[in-house]
Amino acid sequence: SEQLKSKGSTVKLEEGMLLNCSCPWSGKLIMVSWTNAIYSTPIAIYHPDYGVNFHPAYDGRIEFIKASALDGSIRVTNVTEKDEGVYHCSVQTFPGGSWSKETRVEKQVNITNIPTVLAQNPKTRLIVPESETVTIDCSHAGIVYEVSVEKMEGADGRSSLLAVCKQDADGVKLIEYLPSGNVNCSDEMELKLRLNNVSQDDGGMYRCNFSTDAGISSNLVMLVMFPSPKGLSGAQYTWYIYTGGGVAGALILVTVALLLLWRSR
């Protein structure tokens, strides 16, 4: 899945190497998940209530440091050349939302760090005029225990949590933090965020996060705003475009007909 990533770092491949993953803000830790490119499932998961879980290849080799409340850093032991590669950590927090970072493990480390990387290909791109209503759909094909939506605020990974849908003993529970618009959460754990009377401030990147048996996955949704002509609503603007296109098409047909008539003389 596509994700917004904070500034990454490079670590030398060595015994007891430390992979840093310390969330820069304060709040309550929900879960930490580590993945790499080799395995399709997370290599390490930490949950404050349910403890830790490790991929068989890393069981007994990874230790969560927990130096602070929102620290998801790990130490890796019994290191081999197979441990070289890119590792990705994701820290889920409340109320700040999620934060992620990439760490590249190499035999030889360059002096310069990996630059800040922004996801360039969001899964969904919505292009809408101002003053209209738009719906951001967060859905996942597999079994989902919790889904949240947040708006990304900057390249450092900071975000604003807008809504959370989670399953509990009484069914699906919805928690909203949105000052405007509304949220709907279905029994199938599909979250729909509706934004009313949107403006340029609503434009930007939104992220849907899904908690599953395999860990946390995310989808990015890009909302692109464009101004409507003054005094026109979105529906009127659409009519305006189609009418203008029809008039232009008629003028072209008349011009072609006159040219054919002139050449036939």
mmCIF file of N, CA and C in Angstrom, residues 100-202:
data_model
loop_
_atom_site.group_PDB
_atom_site.id
_atom_site.type_symbol
_atom_site.label_atom_id
_atom_site.label_comp_id
_atom_site.label_asym_id
_atom_site.label_seq_id
_atom_site.Cartn_x
_atom_site.Cartn_y
_atom_site.Cartn_z
ATOM 1 N N SER A 100 5.162 7.097 10.343
ATOM 2 C CA SER A 100 5.952 5.996 9.792
ATOM 3 C C SER A 100 7.335 6.470 9.370
ATOM 4 N N LYS A 101 8.241 5.507 9.243
ATOM 5 C CA LYS A 101 9.621 5.814 8.886
ATOM 6 C C LYS A 101 10.248 4.605 8.211
ATOM 7 N N GLU A 102 11.175 4.869 7.291
ATOM 8 C CA GLU A 102 11.935 3.808 6.640
ATOM 9 C C GLU A 102 13.389 3.847 7.100
ATOM 10 N N THR A 103 13.957 2.661 7.295
ATOM 11 C CA THR A 103 15.366 2.533 7.648
ATOM 12 C C THR A 103 16.022 1.547 6.688
ATOM 13 N N ARG A 104 17.078 1.982 6.042
ATOM 14 C CA ARG A 104 17.812 1.115 5.119
ATOM 15 C C ARG A 104 19.014 0.506 5.845
ATOM 16 N N VAL A 105 19.106 -0.808 5.826
ATOM 17 C CA VAL A 105 20.221 -1.517 6.449
ATOM 18 C C VAL A 105 21.186 -1.945 5.349
ATOM 19 N N GLU A 106 22.442 -1.469 5.424
ATOM 20 C CA GLU A 106 23.437 -1.746 4.395
ATOM 21 C C GLU A 106 24.753 -2.198 5.029
ATOM 22 N N LYS A 107 25.548 -2.924 4.239
ATOM 23 C CA LYS A 107 26.889 -3.301 4.700
ATOM 24 C C LYS A 107 27.775 -2.073 4.819
ATOM 25 N N GLN A 108 27.670 -1.168 3.833
ATOM 26 C CA GLN A 108 28.418 0.077 3.850
ATOM 27 C C GLN A 108 27.423 1.225 3.892
ATOM 28 N N VAL A 109 27.601 2.152 4.812
ATOM 29 C CA VAL A 109 26.655 3.246 5.008
ATOM 30 C C VAL A 109 27.227 4.534 4.448
ATOM 31 N N ASN A 110 26.439 5.219 3.596
ATOM 32 C CA ASN A 110 26.841 6.528 3.107
ATOM 33 C C ASN A 110 26.651 7.565 4.207
ATOM 34 N N ILE A 111 27.366 8.668 4.098
ATOM 35 C CA ILE A 111 27.272 9.708 5.116
ATOM 36 C C ILE A 111 25.912 10.375 5.081
ATOM 37 N N THR A 112 25.383 10.605 3.896
ATOM 38 C CA THR A 112 24.104 11.294 3.769
ATOM 39 C C THR A 112 22.958 10.354 4.074
ATOM 40 N N ASN A 113 21.907 10.892 4.636
ATOM 41 C CA ASN A 113 20.720 10.115 4.962
ATOM 42 C C ASN A 113 19.792 10.024 3.764
ATOM 43 N N ILE A 114 18.874 9.119 3.838
ATOM 44 C CA ILE A 114 17.846 9.003 2.811
ATOM 45 C C ILE A 114 16.972 10.247 2.875
ATOM 46 N N PRO A 115 16.688 10.922 1.761
ATOM 47 C CA PRO A 115 15.873 12.128 1.813
ATOM 48 C C PRO A 115 14.422 11.814 2.125
ATOM 49 N N THR A 116 13.689 12.872 2.489
ATOM 50 C CA THR A 116 12.257 12.722 2.734
ATOM 51 C C THR A 116 11.559 12.253 1.472
ATOM 52 N N VAL A 117 10.675 11.286 1.599
ATOM 53 C CA VAL A 117 9.994 10.694 0.454
ATOM 54 C C VAL A 117 8.496 10.845 0.626
ATOM 55 N N LEU A 118 7.821 11.329 -0.390
ATOM 56 C CA LEU A 118 6.368 11.407 -0.392
ATOM 57 C C LEU A 118 5.831 10.407 -1.394
ATOM 58 N N ALA A 119 4.756 9.730 -1.018
ATOM 59 C CA ALA A 119 4.139 8.786 -1.940
ATOM 60 C C ALA A 119 3.638 9.542 -3.162
ATOM 61 N N GLN A 120 4.003 9.089 -4.348
ATOM 62 C CA GLN A 120 3.660 9.796 -5.571
ATOM 63 C C GLN A 120 2.421 9.231 -6.252
ATOM 64 N N ASN A 121 1.997 8.049 -5.883
ATOM 65 C CA ASN A 121 0.884 7.405 -6.569
ATOM 66 C C ASN A 121 -0.192 6.972 -5.588
ATOM 67 N N PRO A 122 -1.033 7.912 -5.134
ATOM 68 C CA PRO A 122 -2.128 7.512 -4.257
ATOM 69 C C PRO A 122 -3.063 6.548 -4.962
ATOM 70 N N LYS A 123 -3.685 5.660 -4.200
ATOM 71 C CA LYS A 123 -4.571 4.663 -4.783
ATOM 72 C C LYS A 123 -5.767 5.320 -5.460
ATOM 73 N N THR A 124 -6.255 6.422 -4.884
ATOM 74 C CA THR A 124 -7.426 7.120 -5.417
ATOM 75 C C THR A 124 -7.116 8.601 -5.540
ATOM 76 N N ARG A 125 -7.559 9.210 -6.639
ATOM 77 C CA ARG A 125 -7.400 10.649 -6.840
ATOM 78 C C ARG A 125 -8.776 11.241 -7.146
ATOM 79 N N LEU A 126 -9.239 12.144 -6.285
ATOM 80 C CA LEU A 126 -10.541 12.778 -6.452
ATOM 81 C C LEU A 126 -10.336 14.234 -6.851
ATOM 82 N N ILE A 127 -10.959 14.644 -7.962
ATOM 83 C CA ILE A 127 -10.852 16.017 -8.448
ATOM 84 C C ILE A 127 -12.247 16.626 -8.438
ATOM 85 N N VAL A 128 -12.462 17.621 -7.578
ATOM 86 C CA VAL A 128 -13.807 18.173 -7.388
ATOM 87 C C VAL A 128 -13.736 19.695 -7.321
ATOM 88 N N PRO A 129 -14.829 20.379 -7.696
ATOM 89 C CA PRO A 129 -14.878 21.834 -7.569
ATOM 90 C C PRO A 129 -15.193 22.249 -6.139
ATOM 91 N N GLU A 130 -14.836 23.462 -5.789
ATOM 92 C CA GLU A 130 -15.153 23.995 -4.472
ATOM 93 C C GLU A 130 -16.669 24.065 -4.266
ATOM 94 N N SER A 131 -17.074 24.066 -3.000
ATOM 95 C CA SER A 131 -18.472 24.194 -2.569
ATOM 96 C C SER A 131 -19.291 22.941 -2.801
ATOM 97 N N GLU A 132 -18.674 21.877 -3.289
ATOM 98 C CA GLU A 132 -19.400 20.634 -3.516
ATOM 99 C C GLU A 132 -19.240 19.690 -2.327
ATOM 100 N N THR A 133 -19.900 18.532 -2.405
ATOM 101 C CA THR A 133 -19.785 17.478 -1.400
ATOM 102 C C THR A 133 -18.993 16.321 -1.993
ATOM 103 N N VAL A 134 -18.026 15.816 -1.250
ATOM 104 C CA VAL A 134 -17.195 14.715 -1.728
ATOM 105 C C VAL A 134 -17.119 13.650 -0.641
ATOM 106 N N THR A 135 -17.066 12.380 -1.061
ATOM 107 C CA THR A 135 -16.992 11.259 -0.123
ATOM 108 C C THR A 135 -15.683 10.509 -0.317
ATOM 109 N N ILE A 136 -14.955 10.334 0.771
ATOM 110 C CA ILE A 136 -13.724 9.539 0.780
ATOM 111 C C ILE A 136 -14.064 8.166 1.334
ATOM 112 N N ASP A 137 -13.845 7.138 0.528
ATOM 113 C CA ASP A 137 -14.234 5.768 0.868
ATOM 114 C C ASP A 137 -13.011 4.980 1.328
ATOM 115 N N CYS A 138 -13.067 4.482 2.558
ATOM 116 C CA CYS A 138 -11.997 3.639 3.100
ATOM 117 C C CYS A 138 -12.517 2.212 3.218
ATOM 118 N N SER A 139 -12.114 1.349 2.296
ATOM 119 C CA SER A 139 -12.575 -0.039 2.311
ATOM 120 C C SER A 139 -11.399 -0.966 2.057
ATOM 121 N N HIS A 140 -11.495 -2.185 2.603
ATOM 122 C CA HIS A 140 -10.422 -3.176 2.515
ATOM 123 C C HIS A 140 -11.031 -4.523 2.179
ATOM 124 N N ALA A 141 -10.336 -5.297 1.339
ATOM 125 C CA ALA A 141 -10.890 -6.567 0.861
ATOM 126 C C ALA A 141 -10.924 -7.635 1.950
ATOM 127 N N GLY A 142 -9.997 -7.596 2.886
ATOM 128 C CA GLY A 142 -9.909 -8.643 3.900
ATOM 129 C C GLY A 142 -10.687 -8.318 5.159
ATOM 130 N N ILE A 143 -10.445 -9.113 6.206
ATOM 131 C CA ILE A 143 -11.089 -8.910 7.501
ATOM 132 C C ILE A 143 -10.401 -7.753 8.218
ATOM 133 N N VAL A 144 -11.194 -6.775 8.664
ATOM 134 C CA VAL A 144 -10.668 -5.572 9.302
ATOM 135 C C VAL A 144 -11.249 -5.458 10.710
ATOM 136 N N TYR A 145 -10.379 -5.163 11.675
ATOM 137 C CA TYR A 145 -10.816 -4.995 13.061
ATOM 138 C C TYR A 145 -10.950 -3.525 13.441
ATOM 139 N N GLU A 146 -10.228 -2.685 12.736
ATOM 140 C CA GLU A 146 -10.306 -1.248 12.995
ATOM 141 C C GLU A 146 -9.900 -0.506 11.733
ATOM 142 N N VAL A 147 -10.614 0.574 11.433
ATOM 143 C CA VAL A 147 -10.272 1.407 10.284
ATOM 144 C C VAL A 147 -10.321 2.861 10.731
ATOM 145 N N SER A 148 -9.355 3.641 10.290
ATOM 146 C CA SER A 148 -9.310 5.060 10.634
ATOM 147 C C SER A 148 -8.964 5.866 9.391
ATOM 148 N N VAL A 149 -9.314 7.143 9.431
ATOM 149 C CA VAL A 149 -8.974 8.047 8.333
ATOM 150 C C VAL A 149 -8.362 9.298 8.942
ATOM 151 N N GLU A 150 -7.313 9.775 8.311
ATOM 152 C CA GLU A 150 -6.616 10.956 8.803
ATOM 153 C C GLU A 150 -6.188 11.817 7.631
ATOM 154 N N LYS A 151 -5.979 13.099 7.902
ATOM 155 C CA LYS A 151 -5.477 14.013 6.871
ATOM 156 C C LYS A 151 -4.013 14.300 7.151
ATOM 157 N N MET A 152 -3.180 14.108 6.128
ATOM 158 C CA MET A 152 -1.748 14.329 6.276
ATOM 159 C C MET A 152 -1.475 15.834 6.272
ATOM 160 N N GLU A 153 -0.642 16.272 7.224
ATOM 161 C CA GLU A 153 -0.421 17.704 7.408
ATOM 162 C C GLU A 153 0.931 18.181 6.908
ATOM 163 N N GLY A 154 1.889 17.277 6.698
ATOM 164 C CA GLY A 154 3.205 17.736 6.271
ATOM 165 C C GLY A 154 4.135 16.599 5.957
ATOM 166 N N ALA A 155 5.321 16.932 5.458
ATOM 167 C CA ALA A 155 6.289 15.919 5.040
ATOM 168 C C ALA A 155 6.924 15.190 6.213
ATOM 169 N N ASP A 156 6.739 15.708 7.452
ATOM 170 C CA ASP A 156 7.329 15.039 8.608
ATOM 171 C C ASP A 156 6.482 13.874 9.088
ATOM 172 N N GLY A 157 5.381 13.591 8.397
ATOM 173 C CA GLY A 157 4.533 12.470 8.774
ATOM 174 C C GLY A 157 3.411 12.838 9.714
ATOM 175 N N ARG A 158 3.325 14.105 10.139
ATOM 176 C CA ARG A 158 2.277 14.519 11.069
ATOM 177 C C ARG A 158 0.917 14.470 10.377
ATOM 178 N N SER A 159 -0.108 14.099 11.143
ATOM 179 C CA SER A 159 -1.443 13.974 10.571
ATOM 180 C C SER A 159 -2.487 14.336 11.616
ATOM 181 N N SER A 160 -3.717 14.576 11.136
ATOM 182 C CA SER A 160 -4.857 14.841 12.015
ATOM 183 C C SER A 160 -5.831 13.683 11.892
ATOM 184 N N LEU A 161 -6.107 13.034 13.006
ATOM 185 C CA LEU A 161 -7.042 11.916 13.011
ATOM 186 C C LEU A 161 -8.463 12.449 12.906
ATOM 187 N N LEU A 162 -9.229 11.955 11.917
ATOM 188 C CA LEU A 162 -10.578 12.447 11.667
ATOM 189 C C LEU A 162 -11.654 11.521 12.207
ATOM 190 N N ALA A 163 -11.458 10.215 12.079
ATOM 191 C CA ALA A 163 -12.482 9.269 12.537
ATOM 192 C C ALA A 163 -11.882 7.878 12.680
ATOM 193 N N VAL A 164 -12.485 7.094 13.586
ATOM 194 C CA VAL A 164 -12.066 5.711 13.813
ATOM 195 C C VAL A 164 -13.303 4.834 13.927
ATOM 196 N N CYS A 165 -13.306 3.715 13.222
ATOM 197 C CA CYS A 165 -14.333 2.685 13.375
ATOM 198 C C CYS A 165 -13.650 1.439 13.922
ATOM 199 N N LYS A 166 -14.192 0.882 14.995
ATOM 200 C CA LYS A 166 -13.580 -0.308 15.582
ATOM 201 C C LYS A 166 -14.659 -1.285 16.040
ATOM 202 N N GLN A 167 -14.279 -2.544 16.052
ATOM 203 C CA GLN A 167 -15.184 -3.589 16.512
ATOM 204 C C GLN A 167 -14.980 -3.828 18.000
ATOM 205 N N ASP A 168 -16.117 -3.930 18.745
ATOM 206 C CA ASP A 168 -16.052 -4.328 20.143
ATOM 207 C C ASP A 168 -17.159 -5.339 20.414
ATOM 208 N N ALA A 169 -17.398 -5.649 21.668
ATOM 209 C CA ALA A 169 -18.374 -6.680 22.024
ATOM 210 C C ALA A 169 -19.787 -6.314 21.596
ATOM 211 N N ASP A 170 -20.073 -5.022 21.483
ATOM 212 C CA ASP A 170 -21.419 -4.563 21.123
ATOM 213 C C ASP A 170 -21.587 -4.301 19.635
ATOM 214 N N GLY A 171 -20.552 -4.562 18.853
ATOM 215 C CA GLY A 171 -20.637 -4.331 17.412
ATOM 216 C C GLY A 171 -19.613 -3.309 16.959
ATOM 217 N N VAL A 172 -19.998 -2.496 15.978
ATOM 218 C CA VAL A 172 -19.097 -1.500 15.408
ATOM 219 C C VAL A 172 -19.267 -0.177 16.146
ATOM 220 N N LYS A 173 -18.167 0.374 16.602
ATOM 221 C CA LYS A 173 -18.180 1.642 17.333
ATOM 222 C C LYS A 173 -17.501 2.712 16.493
ATOM 223 N N LEU A 174 -18.137 3.879 16.390
ATOM 224 C CA LEU A 174 -17.617 4.990 15.598
ATOM 225 C C LEU A 174 -17.190 6.121 16.523
ATOM 226 N N ILE A 175 -15.977 6.617 16.311
ATOM 227 C CA ILE A 175 -15.465 7.773 17.048
ATOM 228 C C ILE A 175 -15.092 8.835 16.028
ATOM 229 N N GLU A 176 -15.702 10.022 16.166
ATOM 230 C CA GLU A 176 -15.466 11.103 15.213
ATOM 231 C C GLU A 176 -14.702 12.247 15.874
ATOM 232 N N TYR A 177 -13.796 12.855 15.093
ATOM 233 C CA TYR A 177 -13.067 14.034 15.543
ATOM 234 C C TYR A 177 -13.198 15.145 14.507
ATOM 235 N N LEU A 178 -14.187 15.044 13.670
ATOM 236 C CA LEU A 178 -14.329 15.934 12.521
ATOM 237 C C LEU A 178 -15.250 17.102 12.875
ATOM 238 N N PRO A 179 -14.784 18.355 12.721
ATOM 239 C CA PRO A 179 -15.638 19.499 13.038
ATOM 240 C C PRO A 179 -16.758 19.714 12.026
ATOM 241 N N SER A 180 -16.538 19.313 10.781
ATOM 242 C CA SER A 180 -17.564 19.470 9.748
ATOM 243 C C SER A 180 -17.624 18.209 8.903
ATOM 244 N N GLY A 181 -18.776 17.972 8.297
ATOM 245 C CA GLY A 181 -18.963 16.748 7.531
ATOM 246 C C GLY A 181 -19.460 15.642 8.432
ATOM 247 N N ASN A 182 -19.561 14.439 7.905
ATOM 248 C CA ASN A 182 -19.995 13.325 8.739
ATOM 249 C C ASN A 182 -19.343 12.034 8.275
ATOM 250 N N VAL A 183 -19.415 11.028 9.144
ATOM 251 C CA VAL A 183 -18.757 9.749 8.906
ATOM 252 C C VAL A 183 -19.772 8.638 9.083
ATOM 253 N N ASN A 184 -19.696 7.649 8.208
ATOM 254 C CA ASN A 184 -20.539 6.465 8.315
ATOM 255 C C ASN A 184 -19.656 5.230 8.333
ATOM 256 N N CYS A 185 -19.961 4.296 9.228
ATOM 257 C CA CYS A 185 -19.193 3.063 9.333
ATOM 258 C C CYS A 185 -20.150 1.884 9.250
ATOM 259 N N SER A 186 -19.943 0.994 8.275
ATOM 260 C CA SER A 186 -20.833 -0.138 8.060
ATOM 261 C C SER A 186 -20.409 -1.328 8.912
ATOM 262 N N ASP A 187 -21.283 -2.336 8.974
ATOM 263 C CA ASP A 187 -20.962 -3.565 9.703
ATOM 264 C C ASP A 187 -19.780 -4.294 9.077
ATOM 265 N N GLU A 188 -19.506 -4.029 7.788
ATOM 266 C CA GLU A 188 -18.372 -4.648 7.094
ATOM 267 C C GLU A 188 -17.084 -3.853 7.302
ATOM 268 N N MET A 189 -17.108 -2.890 8.232
ATOM 269 C CA MET A 189 -15.951 -2.053 8.553
ATOM 270 C C MET A 189 -15.490 -1.235 7.351
ATOM 271 N N GLU A 190 -16.449 -0.706 6.613
ATOM 272 C CA GLU A 190 -16.156 0.231 5.529
ATOM 273 C C GLU A 190 -16.484 1.634 6.023
ATOM 274 N N LEU A 191 -15.508 2.506 6.010
ATOM 275 C CA LEU A 191 -15.674 3.861 6.524
ATOM 276 C C LEU A 191 -15.842 4.825 5.358
ATOM 277 N N LYS A 192 -16.866 5.671 5.447
ATOM 278 C CA LYS A 192 -17.110 6.691 4.429
ATOM 279 C C LYS A 192 -17.089 8.057 5.106
ATOM 280 N N LEU A 193 -16.192 8.904 4.657
ATOM 281 C CA LEU A 193 -16.064 10.261 5.174
ATOM 282 C C LEU A 193 -16.636 11.237 4.151
ATOM 283 N N ARG A 194 -17.702 11.942 4.540
ATOM 284 C CA ARG A 194 -18.322 12.904 3.624
ATOM 285 C C ARG A 194 -17.967 14.319 4.058
ATOM 286 N N LEU A 195 -17.387 15.064 3.142
ATOM 287 C CA LEU A 195 -17.018 16.450 3.386
ATOM 288 C C LEU A 195 -17.984 17.353 2.636
ATOM 289 N N ASN A 196 -18.636 18.252 3.348
ATOM 290 C CA ASN A 196 -19.631 19.140 2.756
ATOM 291 C C ASN A 196 -19.033 20.512 2.457
ATOM 292 N N ASN A 197 -19.505 21.120 1.375
ATOM 293 C CA ASN A 197 -19.107 22.479 1.019
ATOM 294 C C ASN A 197 -17.582 22.636 1.067
ATOM 295 N N VAL A 198 -16.891 21.793 0.324
ATOM 296 C CA VAL A 198 -15.434 21.737 0.409
ATOM 297 C C VAL A 198 -14.784 23.013 -0.108
ATOM 298 N N SER A 199 -13.607 23.306 0.430
ATOM 299 C CA SER A 199 -12.825 24.467 0.016
ATOM 300 C C SER A 199 -11.388 24.029 -0.249
ATOM 301 N N GLN A 200 -10.550 24.987 -0.608
ATOM 302 C CA GLN A 200 -9.147 24.669 -0.878
ATOM 303 C C GLN A 200 -8.456 24.064 0.342
ATOM 304 N N ASP A 201 -8.906 24.447 1.538
ATOM 305 C CA ASP A 201 -8.304 23.906 2.767
ATOM 306 C C ASP A 201 -8.542 22.405 2.913
ATOM 307 N N ASP A 202 -9.586 21.890 2.269
ATOM 308 C CA ASP A 202 -9.889 20.458 2.355
ATOM 309 C C ASP A 202 -9.021 19.629 1.416
#
